[in-house]
Short mmCIF file of C-alpha atoms in Angstrom, two decimals:
data_model
loop_
_atom_site.label_atom_id
_atom_site.label_comp_id
_atom_site.label_asym_id
_atom_site.label_seq_id
_atom_site.Cartn_x
_atom_site.Cartn_y
_atom_site.Cartn_z
CA MET A 852 33.08 -8.84 -59.81
CA PRO A 853 34.39 -10.31 -56.49
CA ILE A 854 37.56 -12.38 -56.74
CA ASP A 855 37.76 -15.18 -54.19
CA VAL A 856 41.00 -17.05 -54.79
CA GLY A 857 40.26 -19.01 -51.64
CA ARG A 858 38.06 -21.32 -53.72
CA VAL A 859 41.10 -22.54 -55.68
CA ARG A 860 43.91 -21.66 -53.31
CA PRO A 861 45.45 -24.98 -52.19
CA ARG A 862 45.23 -25.31 -48.42
CA ASN A 863 46.93 -28.68 -48.67
CA VAL A 864 49.49 -28.30 -51.45
CA ARG A 865 50.62 -31.91 -51.49
CA PRO A 866 47.93 -33.26 -53.89
CA TRP A 867 48.57 -30.32 -56.20
CA TRP A 868 52.32 -30.92 -56.26
CA ILE A 869 51.73 -34.63 -56.79
CA THR A 870 49.56 -33.78 -59.80
CA VAL A 871 52.26 -31.51 -61.21
CA ALA A 872 54.91 -34.17 -60.52
CA VAL A 873 52.91 -36.81 -62.41
CA MET A 874 52.53 -34.46 -65.37
CA VAL A 875 56.25 -33.66 -65.34
CA ALA A 876 57.05 -37.38 -65.19
CA VAL A 877 54.85 -38.10 -68.22
CA LEU A 878 56.33 -35.15 -70.10
CA THR A 879 59.83 -36.32 -69.25
CA GLY A 880 59.01 -39.83 -70.41
CA LEU A 881 57.69 -38.56 -73.73
CA THR A 882 60.74 -36.34 -74.18
CA VAL A 883 63.16 -39.21 -73.54
CA ALA A 884 61.18 -41.52 -75.83
CA VAL A 885 61.26 -38.99 -78.66
CA ASP A 886 64.93 -38.22 -78.12
CA ARG A 887 65.84 -41.93 -78.12
CA ALA A 888 63.50 -42.67 -81.06
CA TRP A 889 61.67 -45.33 -79.05
CA GLY A 890 60.03 -47.68 -81.53
CA PRO A 891 56.57 -48.21 -79.95
CA LEU A 892 56.03 -44.45 -79.58
CA LEU A 893 57.14 -43.71 -83.13
CA SER A 894 54.88 -46.47 -84.44
CA ALA A 895 51.88 -45.16 -82.52
CA ASP A 896 52.58 -41.61 -83.70
CA LYS A 897 52.79 -42.75 -87.30
CA THR A 898 49.56 -44.76 -87.10
CA VAL A 899 47.57 -41.86 -85.62
CA ALA A 900 49.11 -39.36 -88.06
CA GLU A 901 48.24 -41.48 -91.09
CA TRP A 902 44.70 -42.06 -89.88
CA ALA A 903 44.16 -38.33 -89.27
CA HIS A 904 45.71 -37.40 -92.64
CA ASP A 905 43.52 -39.88 -94.53
CA LEU A 906 40.45 -38.60 -92.71
CA THR A 907 41.20 -34.98 -93.53
CA TYR A 908 42.77 -35.02 -96.99
CA GLY A 909 40.38 -34.12 -99.79
CA HIS A 910 37.66 -32.74 -97.51
CA GLY A 911 37.84 -29.03 -98.28
CA GLY A 912 35.20 -27.92 -95.81
CA PHE A 913 36.86 -29.74 -92.92
CA VAL A 914 40.24 -28.34 -93.93
CA ASP A 915 38.81 -24.80 -93.94
CA VAL A 916 37.55 -25.32 -90.40
CA LEU A 917 40.95 -26.62 -89.30
CA LEU A 918 42.75 -23.66 -90.87
CA THR A 919 40.36 -21.28 -89.08
CA VAL A 920 41.05 -23.00 -85.75
CA ARG A 921 44.79 -22.77 -86.47
CA ILE A 922 44.51 -18.98 -86.60
CA ALA A 923 41.98 -18.55 -83.80
CA ALA A 924 43.87 -20.84 -81.38
CA ALA A 925 47.38 -19.79 -82.41
CA PRO A 926 49.82 -19.34 -79.52
CA LEU A 927 50.12 -15.61 -80.17
CA THR A 928 46.33 -15.24 -80.12
CA LEU A 929 45.92 -17.11 -76.84
CA ARG A 930 48.84 -15.29 -75.22
CA ALA A 931 47.35 -11.96 -76.29
CA LEU A 932 43.98 -12.87 -74.77
CA LEU A 933 45.61 -13.81 -71.47
CA LEU A 934 47.61 -10.58 -71.47
CA VAL A 935 44.37 -8.63 -71.90
CA ILE A 936 42.91 -10.50 -68.93
CA ALA A 937 46.08 -9.75 -66.93
CA ALA A 938 45.69 -6.05 -67.75
CA ALA A 939 42.05 -6.15 -66.62
CA LEU A 940 43.08 -7.80 -63.36
CA ALA A 941 45.72 -5.13 -62.80
CA TRP A 942 43.10 -2.44 -63.49
CA GLY A 943 40.99 -4.04 -60.77
CA GLN A 944 44.03 -4.04 -58.45
CA ALA A 945 44.27 -7.83 -58.38
CA TRP A 946 48.03 -7.42 -58.61
CA ARG A 947 49.07 -10.90 -57.58
CA LEU A 948 46.75 -12.62 -60.03
CA SER A 949 47.82 -10.25 -62.79
CA GLY A 950 51.47 -10.92 -62.04
CA TRP A 951 50.86 -14.66 -62.03
CA LEU A 952 49.21 -14.52 -65.45
CA LEU A 953 51.94 -12.30 -66.93
CA THR A 954 54.61 -14.63 -65.58
CA VAL A 955 53.14 -17.87 -66.92
CA VAL A 956 52.58 -16.32 -70.35
CA ALA A 957 56.19 -15.14 -70.46
CA VAL A 958 57.53 -18.52 -69.29
CA GLU A 959 55.47 -20.45 -71.83
CA TRP A 960 56.54 -18.02 -74.55
CA LEU A 961 60.21 -18.78 -73.80
CA VAL A 962 60.11 -22.44 -72.82
CA ALA A 963 57.98 -23.93 -75.63
CA PRO A 964 60.22 -22.70 -78.51
CA ALA A 965 63.37 -23.58 -76.57
CA PHE A 966 62.02 -27.08 -76.00
CA LYS A 967 61.51 -27.48 -79.76
CA VAL A 968 65.06 -26.40 -80.58
CA ALA A 969 66.50 -28.73 -77.95
CA LEU A 970 64.68 -31.82 -79.29
CA ASP A 971 65.05 -30.89 -82.99
CA ARG A 972 62.31 -33.34 -84.06
CA PRO A 973 61.23 -33.06 -87.72
CA ARG A 974 57.55 -32.56 -88.50
CA PRO A 975 55.51 -35.28 -90.23
CA SER A 976 56.32 -35.56 -93.94
CA TRP A 977 53.63 -36.20 -96.57
CA ASP A 978 53.63 -36.72 -100.32
CA ALA A 979 50.44 -34.66 -100.45
CA PRO A 980 50.49 -32.32 -97.43
CA ILE A 981 47.32 -30.62 -96.26
CA THR A 982 49.33 -27.55 -95.26
CA THR A 983 53.00 -26.79 -94.74
CA VAL A 984 54.63 -25.34 -91.64
CA GLY A 985 58.29 -24.74 -90.86
CA GLY A 986 60.20 -25.36 -87.66
CA PHE A 987 60.42 -28.34 -85.37
CA SER A 988 57.69 -30.62 -84.09
CA PHE A 989 58.16 -31.54 -80.41
CA PRO A 990 56.35 -30.26 -78.42
CA SER A 991 53.45 -28.60 -80.25
CA GLY A 992 53.48 -24.87 -79.63
CA HIS A 993 49.74 -24.65 -80.36
CA ALA A 994 49.01 -27.39 -77.83
CA ALA A 995 51.27 -25.74 -75.23
CA GLY A 996 49.40 -22.48 -75.71
CA GLY A 997 46.09 -24.33 -75.55
CA GLY A 998 47.03 -26.14 -72.34
CA MET A 999 48.16 -22.85 -70.78
CA PHE A 1000 44.99 -21.05 -71.86
CA ALA A 1001 42.59 -23.78 -70.73
CA THR A 1002 44.18 -24.17 -67.30
CA ALA A 1003 44.37 -20.43 -66.70
CA ILE A 1004 40.76 -19.83 -67.73
CA VAL A 1005 39.47 -22.62 -65.46
CA LEU A 1006 41.40 -21.30 -62.46
CA LEU A 1007 40.28 -17.72 -63.08
CA ALA A 1008 36.65 -18.72 -63.63
CA VAL A 1009 36.57 -20.61 -60.33
CA ALA A 1010 38.26 -17.74 -58.50
CA MET A 1011 36.05 -15.00 -59.96
CA LEU A 1012 32.64 -16.66 -60.25
CA TYR A 1013 30.50 -18.60 -57.82
CA ARG A 1014 28.87 -21.81 -58.98
CA SER A 1015 26.78 -20.72 -61.92
CA ARG A 1016 26.00 -21.39 -65.55
CA LEU A 1017 28.48 -18.68 -66.56
CA ARG A 1018 31.29 -20.32 -64.60
CA ARG A 1019 30.56 -23.71 -66.13
CA THR A 1020 30.36 -22.14 -69.59
CA LEU A 1021 33.71 -20.38 -69.23
CA CYS A 1022 35.40 -23.53 -67.95
CA ALA A 1023 33.96 -25.58 -70.80
CA LEU A 1024 34.96 -22.92 -73.33
CA GLY A 1025 38.52 -22.77 -72.03
CA LEU A 1026 38.88 -26.54 -72.14
CA ALA A 1027 37.35 -26.68 -75.63
CA VAL A 1028 39.84 -24.11 -76.93
CA GLY A 1029 42.74 -26.02 -75.39
CA VAL A 1030 41.65 -29.35 -76.85
CA ALA A 1031 40.88 -27.85 -80.27
CA ALA A 1032 44.27 -26.11 -80.42
CA GLY A 1033 46.01 -29.48 -80.09
CA LEU A 1034 43.78 -31.77 -82.15
CA ASP A 1035 43.80 -29.26 -84.98
CA ARG A 1036 47.55 -29.83 -85.41
CA ILE A 1037 47.14 -33.60 -85.73
CA PHE A 1038 44.41 -33.38 -88.36
CA LEU A 1039 46.38 -30.80 -90.35
CA GLY A 1040 49.25 -33.28 -90.40
CA VAL A 1041 51.84 -30.93 -88.89
CA HIS A 1042 52.29 -32.66 -85.51
CA TYR A 1043 52.35 -36.14 -84.08
CA LEU A 1044 50.12 -37.22 -81.20
CA SER A 1045 53.06 -37.23 -78.77
CA ASP A 1046 53.89 -33.63 -79.80
CA VAL A 1047 50.39 -32.50 -78.89
CA VAL A 1048 50.21 -34.41 -75.59
CA ALA A 1049 53.60 -33.02 -74.59
CA GLY A 1050 52.43 -29.51 -75.48
CA TRP A 1051 49.29 -29.81 -73.38
CA LEU A 1052 51.33 -31.10 -70.45
CA LEU A 1053 53.93 -28.35 -70.78
CA GLY A 1054 51.37 -25.53 -70.85
CA THR A 1055 49.39 -26.99 -67.94
CA VAL A 1056 52.50 -27.60 -65.80
CA ILE A 1057 53.69 -24.02 -66.27
CA VAL A 1058 50.33 -22.57 -65.20
CA LEU A 1059 49.83 -24.91 -62.23
CA THR A 1060 53.37 -24.41 -60.97
CA GLY A 1061 52.92 -20.66 -61.10
CA TRP A 1062 49.59 -20.97 -59.32
CA LEU A 1063 51.09 -23.07 -56.55
CA VAL A 1064 53.87 -20.56 -56.01
CA VAL A 1065 51.53 -17.57 -56.00
CA MET A 1066 48.73 -19.22 -54.03
CA ARG A 1067 50.82 -21.05 -51.48
CA PRO A 1068 49.17 -21.03 -48.02
CA GLY A 1069 49.48 -17.60 -46.48
CA ALA A 1070 50.58 -15.92 -49.72
CA VAL A 1071 47.19 -14.55 -50.70
CA LEU A 1072 44.73 -14.75 -47.86
CA PRO A 1073 46.47 -14.22 -44.52
CA PRO A 1074 44.24 -14.09 -41.45
CA LEU A 1075 42.60 -10.68 -41.43
CA ALA A 1076 40.62 -8.67 -38.94
CA VAL A 1077 37.14 -8.66 -40.46
CA THR A 1078 35.15 -5.47 -40.03
CA ASP A 1079 31.55 -4.40 -40.52
CA ALA A 1080 30.25 -1.65 -42.77
CA VAL A 1081 31.55 1.14 -40.50
CA GLY A 1082 34.95 -0.43 -39.87
CA ALA A 1083 34.33 -1.90 -36.41
CA ARG A 1084 36.19 -5.14 -35.82
CA LEU A 1085 34.03 -8.26 -35.75
CA SER A 1086 35.00 -11.18 -33.54
CA ARG A 1087 32.03 -12.87 -31.83
CA PHE A 1088 29.56 -14.94 -33.80
CA ALA A 1089 27.11 -17.75 -33.31
CA VAL A 1090 26.12 -20.69 -35.47
CA ILE A 1091 22.49 -21.80 -35.63
CA VAL A 1092 22.28 -25.09 -37.45
CA ASN A 1093 19.45 -27.37 -38.47
CA PRO A 1094 20.93 -30.80 -37.61
CA VAL A 1095 18.65 -32.52 -40.14
CA HIS A 1096 20.57 -30.91 -43.01
CA THR A 1097 24.19 -30.87 -41.88
CA GLY A 1098 25.13 -34.48 -42.58
CA ASP A 1099 28.46 -34.99 -40.81
CA ALA A 1100 27.96 -32.51 -37.98
CA THR A 1101 31.47 -33.02 -36.57
CA ALA A 1102 33.13 -32.28 -39.90
CA PHE A 1103 30.94 -29.21 -40.44
CA GLN A 1104 31.75 -27.87 -36.99
CA ALA A 1105 35.45 -28.42 -37.57
CA SER A 1106 35.37 -26.63 -40.93
CA VAL A 1107 33.57 -23.61 -39.42
CA ALA A 1108 36.03 -23.47 -36.53
CA ALA A 1109 39.00 -23.61 -38.93
CA ALA A 1110 37.54 -20.85 -41.11
CA ALA A 1111 36.86 -18.72 -38.02
CA THR A 1112 40.50 -19.03 -36.94
CA ARG A 1113 41.69 -18.23 -40.45
CA TRP A 1114 39.65 -15.03 -40.58
CA GLY A 1115 40.36 -13.85 -37.04
CA TRP A 1116 37.00 -14.61 -35.39
CA ASP A 1117 36.64 -15.99 -31.89
CA ALA A 1118 35.41 -19.56 -31.42
CA PRO A 1119 31.68 -19.54 -32.24
CA LEU A 1120 28.71 -20.28 -30.02
CA TRP A 1121 26.73 -23.30 -31.29
CA TYR A 1122 22.98 -23.78 -31.27
CA GLU A 1123 20.87 -26.50 -32.88
CA THR A 1124 17.27 -26.04 -33.94
CA ARG A 1125 14.59 -28.45 -32.79
CA ALA A 1126 11.38 -29.79 -34.30
CA ASP A 1127 9.39 -27.57 -31.91
CA ASP A 1128 11.65 -24.53 -32.36
CA PRO A 1129 13.09 -23.80 -35.82
CA GLY A 1130 15.38 -21.05 -34.55
CA VAL A 1131 13.49 -18.48 -32.47
CA SER A 1132 14.97 -19.18 -29.02
CA MET A 1133 18.39 -19.89 -30.53
CA SER A 1134 18.41 -16.45 -32.17
CA GLU A 1135 17.33 -14.84 -28.91
CA GLN A 1136 20.13 -16.59 -27.02
CA ALA A 1137 22.70 -15.51 -29.63
CA LEU A 1138 21.54 -11.89 -29.41
CA ALA A 1139 21.61 -12.00 -25.62
CA ALA A 1140 25.22 -13.26 -25.81
CA GLY A 1141 26.19 -10.11 -27.71
CA VAL A 1142 27.32 -11.74 -30.97
CA GLN A 1143 28.07 -9.54 -33.97
CA MET A 1144 27.03 -12.08 -36.59
CA VAL A 1145 24.87 -15.21 -36.72
CA LEU A 1146 25.72 -17.96 -39.18
CA VAL A 1147 22.57 -19.92 -40.03
CA ALA A 1148 22.96 -23.32 -41.68
CA GLY A 1149 19.79 -24.94 -42.94
CA GLY A 1150 17.00 -24.77 -45.47
CA ASP A 1151 14.85 -21.81 -46.43
CA GLY A 1152 12.58 -22.36 -43.43
CA THR A 1153 15.40 -22.18 -40.89
CA VAL A 1154 16.92 -19.20 -42.69
CA ARG A 1155 13.56 -17.38 -42.69
CA VAL A 1156 13.03 -17.82 -38.97
CA VAL A 1157 16.51 -16.61 -38.05
CA CYS A 1158 16.31 -13.66 -40.45
CA ALA A 1159 12.96 -12.69 -38.96
CA GLU A 1160 14.51 -12.60 -35.49
CA LEU A 1161 17.62 -10.67 -36.59
CA ALA A 1162 15.78 -8.03 -38.66
CA ARG A 1163 16.00 -4.56 -37.08
CA THR A 1164 18.69 -5.70 -34.60
CA GLY A 1165 21.82 -4.56 -36.52
CA VAL A 1166 23.30 -8.06 -36.19
CA ALA A 1167 24.24 -9.53 -39.55
CA VAL A 1168 23.28 -13.00 -40.74
CA GLY A 1169 25.56 -15.28 -42.71
CA ILE A 1170 23.78 -17.92 -44.78
CA VAL A 1171 24.95 -21.50 -45.35
CA PRO A 1172 22.24 -22.91 -47.65
CA LEU A 1173 21.58 -26.58 -46.96
CA GLY A 1174 17.99 -26.93 -48.14
CA THR A 1175 16.20 -27.80 -51.37
CA GLY A 1176 15.32 -24.39 -52.81
CA ASN A 1177 17.87 -22.08 -51.16
CA LEU A 1178 16.10 -19.19 -52.89
CA LEU A 1179 17.46 -16.40 -50.69
CA ALA A 1180 21.04 -17.51 -51.28
CA ARG A 1181 20.44 -17.92 -55.02
CA ASN A 1182 18.87 -14.49 -55.41
CA LEU A 1183 21.68 -12.85 -53.44
CA GLY A 1184 24.31 -14.63 -55.55
CA LEU A 1185 25.73 -16.41 -52.50
CA PRO A 1186 27.68 -19.64 -52.92
CA LEU A 1187 25.66 -22.82 -52.56
CA HIS A 1188 28.58 -25.02 -51.49
CA PRO A 1189 28.73 -25.08 -47.66
CA ALA A 1190 32.49 -24.46 -47.39
CA GLU A 1191 32.31 -21.52 -49.80
CA ALA A 1192 29.29 -20.12 -47.99
CA VAL A 1193 31.09 -20.24 -44.64
CA GLU A 1194 34.09 -18.44 -46.12
CA THR A 1195 31.83 -15.74 -47.58
CA ALA A 1196 30.05 -15.17 -44.27
CA LEU A 1197 33.28 -14.90 -42.31
CA SER A 1198 35.26 -12.85 -44.84
CA GLY A 1199 32.52 -10.82 -46.52
CA GLN A 1200 30.75 -7.57 -45.84
CA ASP A 1201 27.28 -6.52 -44.69
CA ARG A 1202 24.53 -5.73 -47.18
CA ALA A 1203 21.24 -4.22 -46.07
CA VAL A 1204 18.23 -5.97 -47.61
CA ASP A 1205 14.48 -5.86 -47.17
CA VAL A 1206 12.36 -8.26 -45.18
CA VAL A 1207 8.58 -8.47 -45.32
CA ALA A 1208 6.26 -8.43 -42.33
CA VAL A 1209 3.28 -10.69 -42.92
CA HIS A 1210 0.15 -11.79 -41.06
CA GLY A 1211 -3.27 -13.20 -41.78
CA ASP A 1212 -6.21 -15.02 -40.28
CA ASP A 1213 -4.82 -17.71 -37.98
CA LEU A 1214 -1.30 -16.56 -38.98
CA PRO A 1215 0.53 -14.58 -36.28
CA GLU A 1216 2.73 -11.75 -37.50
CA THR A 1217 6.13 -12.91 -38.72
CA CYS A 1218 8.48 -12.12 -41.58
CA PHE A 1219 9.62 -13.65 -44.83
CA THR A 1220 12.61 -12.84 -47.03
CA VAL A 1221 11.83 -14.53 -50.36
CA MET A 1222 8.18 -15.09 -51.31
CA ALA A 1223 4.77 -15.68 -49.83
CA GLY A 1224 2.10 -17.50 -51.77
CA LEU A 1225 -1.56 -18.36 -51.57
CA GLY A 1226 -3.28 -21.10 -53.57
CA LEU A 1227 -1.46 -23.29 -56.09
CA ASP A 1228 1.97 -21.99 -55.11
CA ALA A 1229 1.46 -23.16 -51.54
CA ALA A 1230 -0.08 -26.44 -52.70
CA ILE A 1231 3.08 -27.17 -54.71
CA MET A 1232 5.23 -26.56 -51.65
CA ALA A 1233 3.03 -28.74 -49.47
CA GLY A 1234 2.91 -31.46 -52.14
CA ALA A 1235 6.68 -31.97 -52.23
CA PRO A 1236 7.36 -34.21 -49.22
CA ASP A 1237 10.70 -34.17 -47.45
CA GLU A 1238 11.61 -37.67 -48.71
CA LEU A 1239 11.08 -36.59 -52.33
CA LYS A 1240 13.07 -33.39 -51.83
CA ALA A 1241 15.91 -35.32 -50.20
CA ARG A 1242 16.01 -37.75 -53.13
CA MET A 1243 15.53 -35.32 -56.03
CA GLY A 1244 16.39 -31.84 -54.79
CA TRP A 1245 14.46 -28.88 -56.23
CA PRO A 1246 13.04 -30.95 -59.17
CA ALA A 1247 10.74 -32.41 -56.50
CA TYR A 1248 8.79 -29.15 -56.80
CA VAL A 1249 8.41 -29.76 -60.55
CA VAL A 1250 6.91 -33.17 -59.82
CA SER A 1251 4.58 -31.60 -57.27
CA ALA A 1252 3.58 -28.86 -59.74
CA LEU A 1253 2.63 -31.41 -62.39
CA ARG A 1254 0.39 -33.13 -59.86
CA GLN A 1255 -1.27 -29.82 -59.00
CA LEU A 1256 -2.04 -28.57 -62.54
CA ARG A 1257 -5.79 -29.05 -61.98
CA HIS A 1258 -5.73 -27.01 -58.79
CA PRO A 1259 -9.02 -25.03 -58.84
CA ALA A 1260 -9.17 -21.29 -59.40
CA THR A 1261 -10.65 -19.10 -56.68
CA TRP A 1262 -11.89 -15.52 -56.63
CA VAL A 1263 -9.39 -13.26 -54.86
CA GLU A 1264 -9.08 -9.53 -54.22
CA VAL A 1265 -5.65 -7.90 -54.23
CA ARG A 1266 -5.21 -4.42 -52.80
CA VAL A 1267 -1.87 -2.57 -53.12
CA ASP A 1268 -0.95 0.43 -50.92
CA GLY A 1269 -4.58 0.88 -49.88
CA GLY A 1270 -5.78 1.40 -53.45
CA PRO A 1271 -8.89 -0.08 -55.04
CA PRO A 1272 -9.09 -3.89 -54.99
CA VAL A 1273 -8.25 -5.88 -58.12
CA ARG A 1274 -10.56 -8.89 -58.41
CA ARG A 1275 -9.35 -11.99 -60.24
CA LYS A 1276 -10.29 -15.66 -60.44
CA ALA A 1277 -6.79 -16.96 -59.82
CA ARG A 1278 -4.96 -20.22 -59.36
CA THR A 1279 -2.31 -18.57 -57.24
CA VAL A 1280 -1.09 -15.22 -55.93
CA VAL A 1281 2.58 -14.71 -55.05
CA VAL A 1282 4.07 -11.77 -53.15
CA GLY A 1283 7.80 -11.54 -53.80
CA ASN A 1284 10.76 -9.84 -52.19
CA VAL A 1285 13.02 -11.41 -54.83
CA GLY A 1286 12.45 -12.30 -58.46
CA SER A 1287 13.71 -15.76 -59.35
CA LEU A 1288 12.59 -19.28 -58.55
CA GLN A 1289 14.69 -22.42 -58.80
CA ALA A 1290 16.60 -22.84 -62.07
CA GLY A 1291 16.57 -19.05 -62.44
CA ILE A 1292 12.92 -18.85 -63.55
CA PRO A 1293 12.09 -15.09 -63.48
CA LEU A 1294 8.64 -15.18 -61.93
CA LEU A 1295 8.92 -11.53 -60.82
CA PRO A 1296 11.52 -10.03 -63.17
CA ASP A 1297 11.43 -6.55 -61.64
CA ALA A 1298 11.73 -7.63 -58.01
CA LEU A 1299 14.84 -6.54 -56.10
CA ILE A 1300 15.61 -7.48 -52.53
CA ASP A 1301 16.72 -3.97 -51.60
CA ASP A 1302 14.32 -1.70 -53.52
CA GLY A 1303 11.88 -1.15 -50.65
CA ARG A 1304 8.99 -2.55 -52.66
CA LEU A 1305 6.95 -5.74 -52.99
CA ASP A 1306 6.12 -7.35 -56.31
CA VAL A 1307 2.90 -9.30 -56.79
CA VAL A 1308 1.94 -11.74 -59.52
CA VAL A 1309 -1.58 -13.11 -60.01
CA ILE A 1310 -1.67 -16.24 -62.15
CA ALA A 1311 -4.97 -17.35 -63.68
CA PRO A 1312 -4.62 -19.76 -66.61
CA GLN A 1313 -7.79 -21.41 -67.87
CA HIS A 1314 -6.48 -24.80 -69.02
CA THR A 1315 -3.34 -26.79 -69.85
CA VAL A 1316 -2.59 -24.80 -73.00
CA GLY A 1317 -3.00 -21.67 -70.93
CA TRP A 1318 -0.32 -22.95 -68.56
CA LEU A 1319 2.09 -23.44 -71.45
CA ARG A 1320 1.48 -19.89 -72.64
CA LEU A 1321 2.04 -18.50 -69.16
CA VAL A 1322 5.29 -20.44 -68.73
CA LEU A 1323 6.58 -19.02 -72.03
CA ARG A 1324 5.60 -15.49 -70.96
CA VAL A 1325 7.43 -15.89 -67.67
CA LEU A 1326 10.57 -17.33 -69.28
CA ARG A 1327 10.58 -14.53 -71.86
CA ARG A 1328 10.24 -11.92 -69.10
CA THR A 1329 7.22 -10.48 -70.87
CA ARG A 1330 6.12 -7.23 -69.20
CA ARG A 1331 2.60 -7.33 -70.69
CA THR A 1332 -0.09 -8.03 -68.10
CA ASP A 1333 -3.69 -9.13 -68.40
CA GLU A 1334 -6.27 -11.07 -66.42
CA ARG A 1335 -4.27 -14.31 -66.95
CA LEU A 1336 -0.95 -12.93 -65.71
CA ASP A 1337 -1.20 -9.71 -63.75
CA ARG A 1338 1.62 -7.96 -61.91
CA MET A 1339 1.52 -5.16 -59.34
CA THR A 1340 4.02 -3.44 -57.08
CA GLY A 1341 3.86 -1.44 -53.86
CA ARG A 1342 4.88 -1.27 -50.22
CA ARG A 1343 1.77 -2.91 -48.72
CA VAL A 1344 -0.24 -5.76 -50.17
CA SER A 1345 -3.48 -7.31 -48.90
CA ILE A 1346 -4.96 -10.47 -50.39
CA ARG A 1347 -8.42 -11.85 -49.59
CA ALA A 1348 -9.82 -15.07 -51.02
CA GLU A 1349 -13.47 -16.12 -51.08
CA LYS A 1350 -12.59 -19.40 -49.36
CA PRO A 1351 -9.63 -20.77 -47.33
CA LEU A 1352 -6.55 -21.59 -49.40
CA LEU A 1353 -3.17 -23.06 -48.57
CA ARG A 1354 -0.49 -20.48 -47.80
CA GLN A 1355 3.31 -20.61 -47.73
CA LEU A 1356 6.16 -18.43 -46.53
CA ASP A 1357 9.58 -18.96 -48.14
CA GLY A 1358 8.53 -22.45 -49.18
CA ASP A 1359 7.15 -23.53 -45.80
CA PRO A 1360 3.39 -24.27 -45.64
CA VAL A 1361 1.73 -22.20 -42.89
CA GLY A 1362 -1.81 -23.56 -43.03
CA GLU A 1363 -4.99 -22.49 -44.76
CA GLY A 1364 -6.54 -19.07 -44.60
CA GLU A 1365 -8.50 -16.47 -46.52
CA GLU A 1366 -6.19 -13.51 -45.91
CA LEU A 1367 -2.55 -12.55 -46.34
CA HIS A 1368 -1.29 -9.06 -45.51
CA ALA A 1369 2.32 -8.06 -46.26
CA GLN A 1370 4.36 -4.90 -45.71
CA VAL A 1371 7.97 -4.33 -46.72
CA LEU A 1372 10.48 -3.40 -44.02
CA ALA A 1373 13.10 -1.72 -46.17
CA GLY A 1374 16.78 -2.29 -45.37
CA THR A 1375 16.16 -3.83 -41.97
CA LEU A 1376 18.26 -7.01 -42.36
CA LEU A 1377 22.04 -7.20 -42.74
CA VAL A 1378 23.28 -10.17 -44.78
CA ARG A 1379 26.91 -11.17 -45.26
CA VAL A 1380 27.86 -11.08 -48.94
CA PRO A 1381 31.18 -11.28 -50.81
CA ARG A 1382 33.44 -8.24 -50.74
#
């Protein structure tokens, strides 16, 4: 799993230190208020404690849950989990991250108990306690461990995972554990609210302070000489950008220039696509200038054109996805945030992937990298206008699909690797170089972008209920095929329809036609991916 601490390494440390300073100030205020027995705080603590005790007492099931949380989110348990993660990081030679985690665990282990002894605050006292615990009350050791655990998990998840459901799940899980560790103590009647808040603050401050020290600018990611797959130093690159998608072009250009300096690249050459040229001449100019990498910033259409020009040249392409679908970036696991994508292109490594040569009647030979479709698939792409995509993003395709559900079926013949034709009355035929659509829908579950093969799916539902069944089969990754959902694989695919149908390449409509012929060009495109 690639670790990119650049995503959470503070380039401007001031806001981070201000955040830590505010937390320290609040923690100090709580400590002084507890030490001086400040009336309003004590009154608030007592009110919350009595409310929580009344809510909990006598509810055996709730108490059992709280006692389970007490064990699962105990400081020793959370420290042990973080130590296991630190060991795993050390095994993966992420020494600085491992050292950071070991240090913050050790500091929290020492500071939280010492804090308690220094304040010497008694725990809440009850005539009918829910449970009994010895020791002092301020700050809560469980809450300190929870704050440390939650903050560390969030930072590690962001550093180790690109934007994804898994990253969001881990962050949410870490935060949930931290919150539960503290609230559990209030409802068990063994800590006051101020104890728990102080514990959360203490654990979080320890982790963030350690992170700022370890990840200070220059400490982790000094400017490096970036090399290609054979170790040759890379320095010259070009940027081909679709100005429709960049938003603040000046800010984008400045961010790319700063990243180039940070990673040891020369100042880039800049080219903008035009309505009459989506990237062909720009790619030719970049190649003529002798660049070693082209950074393309735009939607799937712009990316497809540039990739088609760079295939079989040995010049790598870095992808900054700015479109609606961004299917190539999603299937390669590339970051979707522009700043992260730029960093990956400039600091990453080359990966050889397949492209697909395609032609047809009234369709000159070109290439695609994601999918080509004929029939309903292309109608959906054509039916999602730019205004709708700009307003809704990829759900615009869902809206378009609902409008196209009654798209008529047409007889088609599909021939794979010169074999006998397969005849189907289909709504759509898709030829894929990758497997997943937006939202991770596995339309072609066996498709890989570097396996040297094409995957074909022929979709032929009869009615609305048939559509529902097909959607369920796709989502379940069902391998069974029949005349309603047929899959094939090979190196060459030819499709012929009995009448002209809409066609699309990587989401861009390319006009109507009766034929589509595709052939995989294995390993002919170099794409920049994380190290």
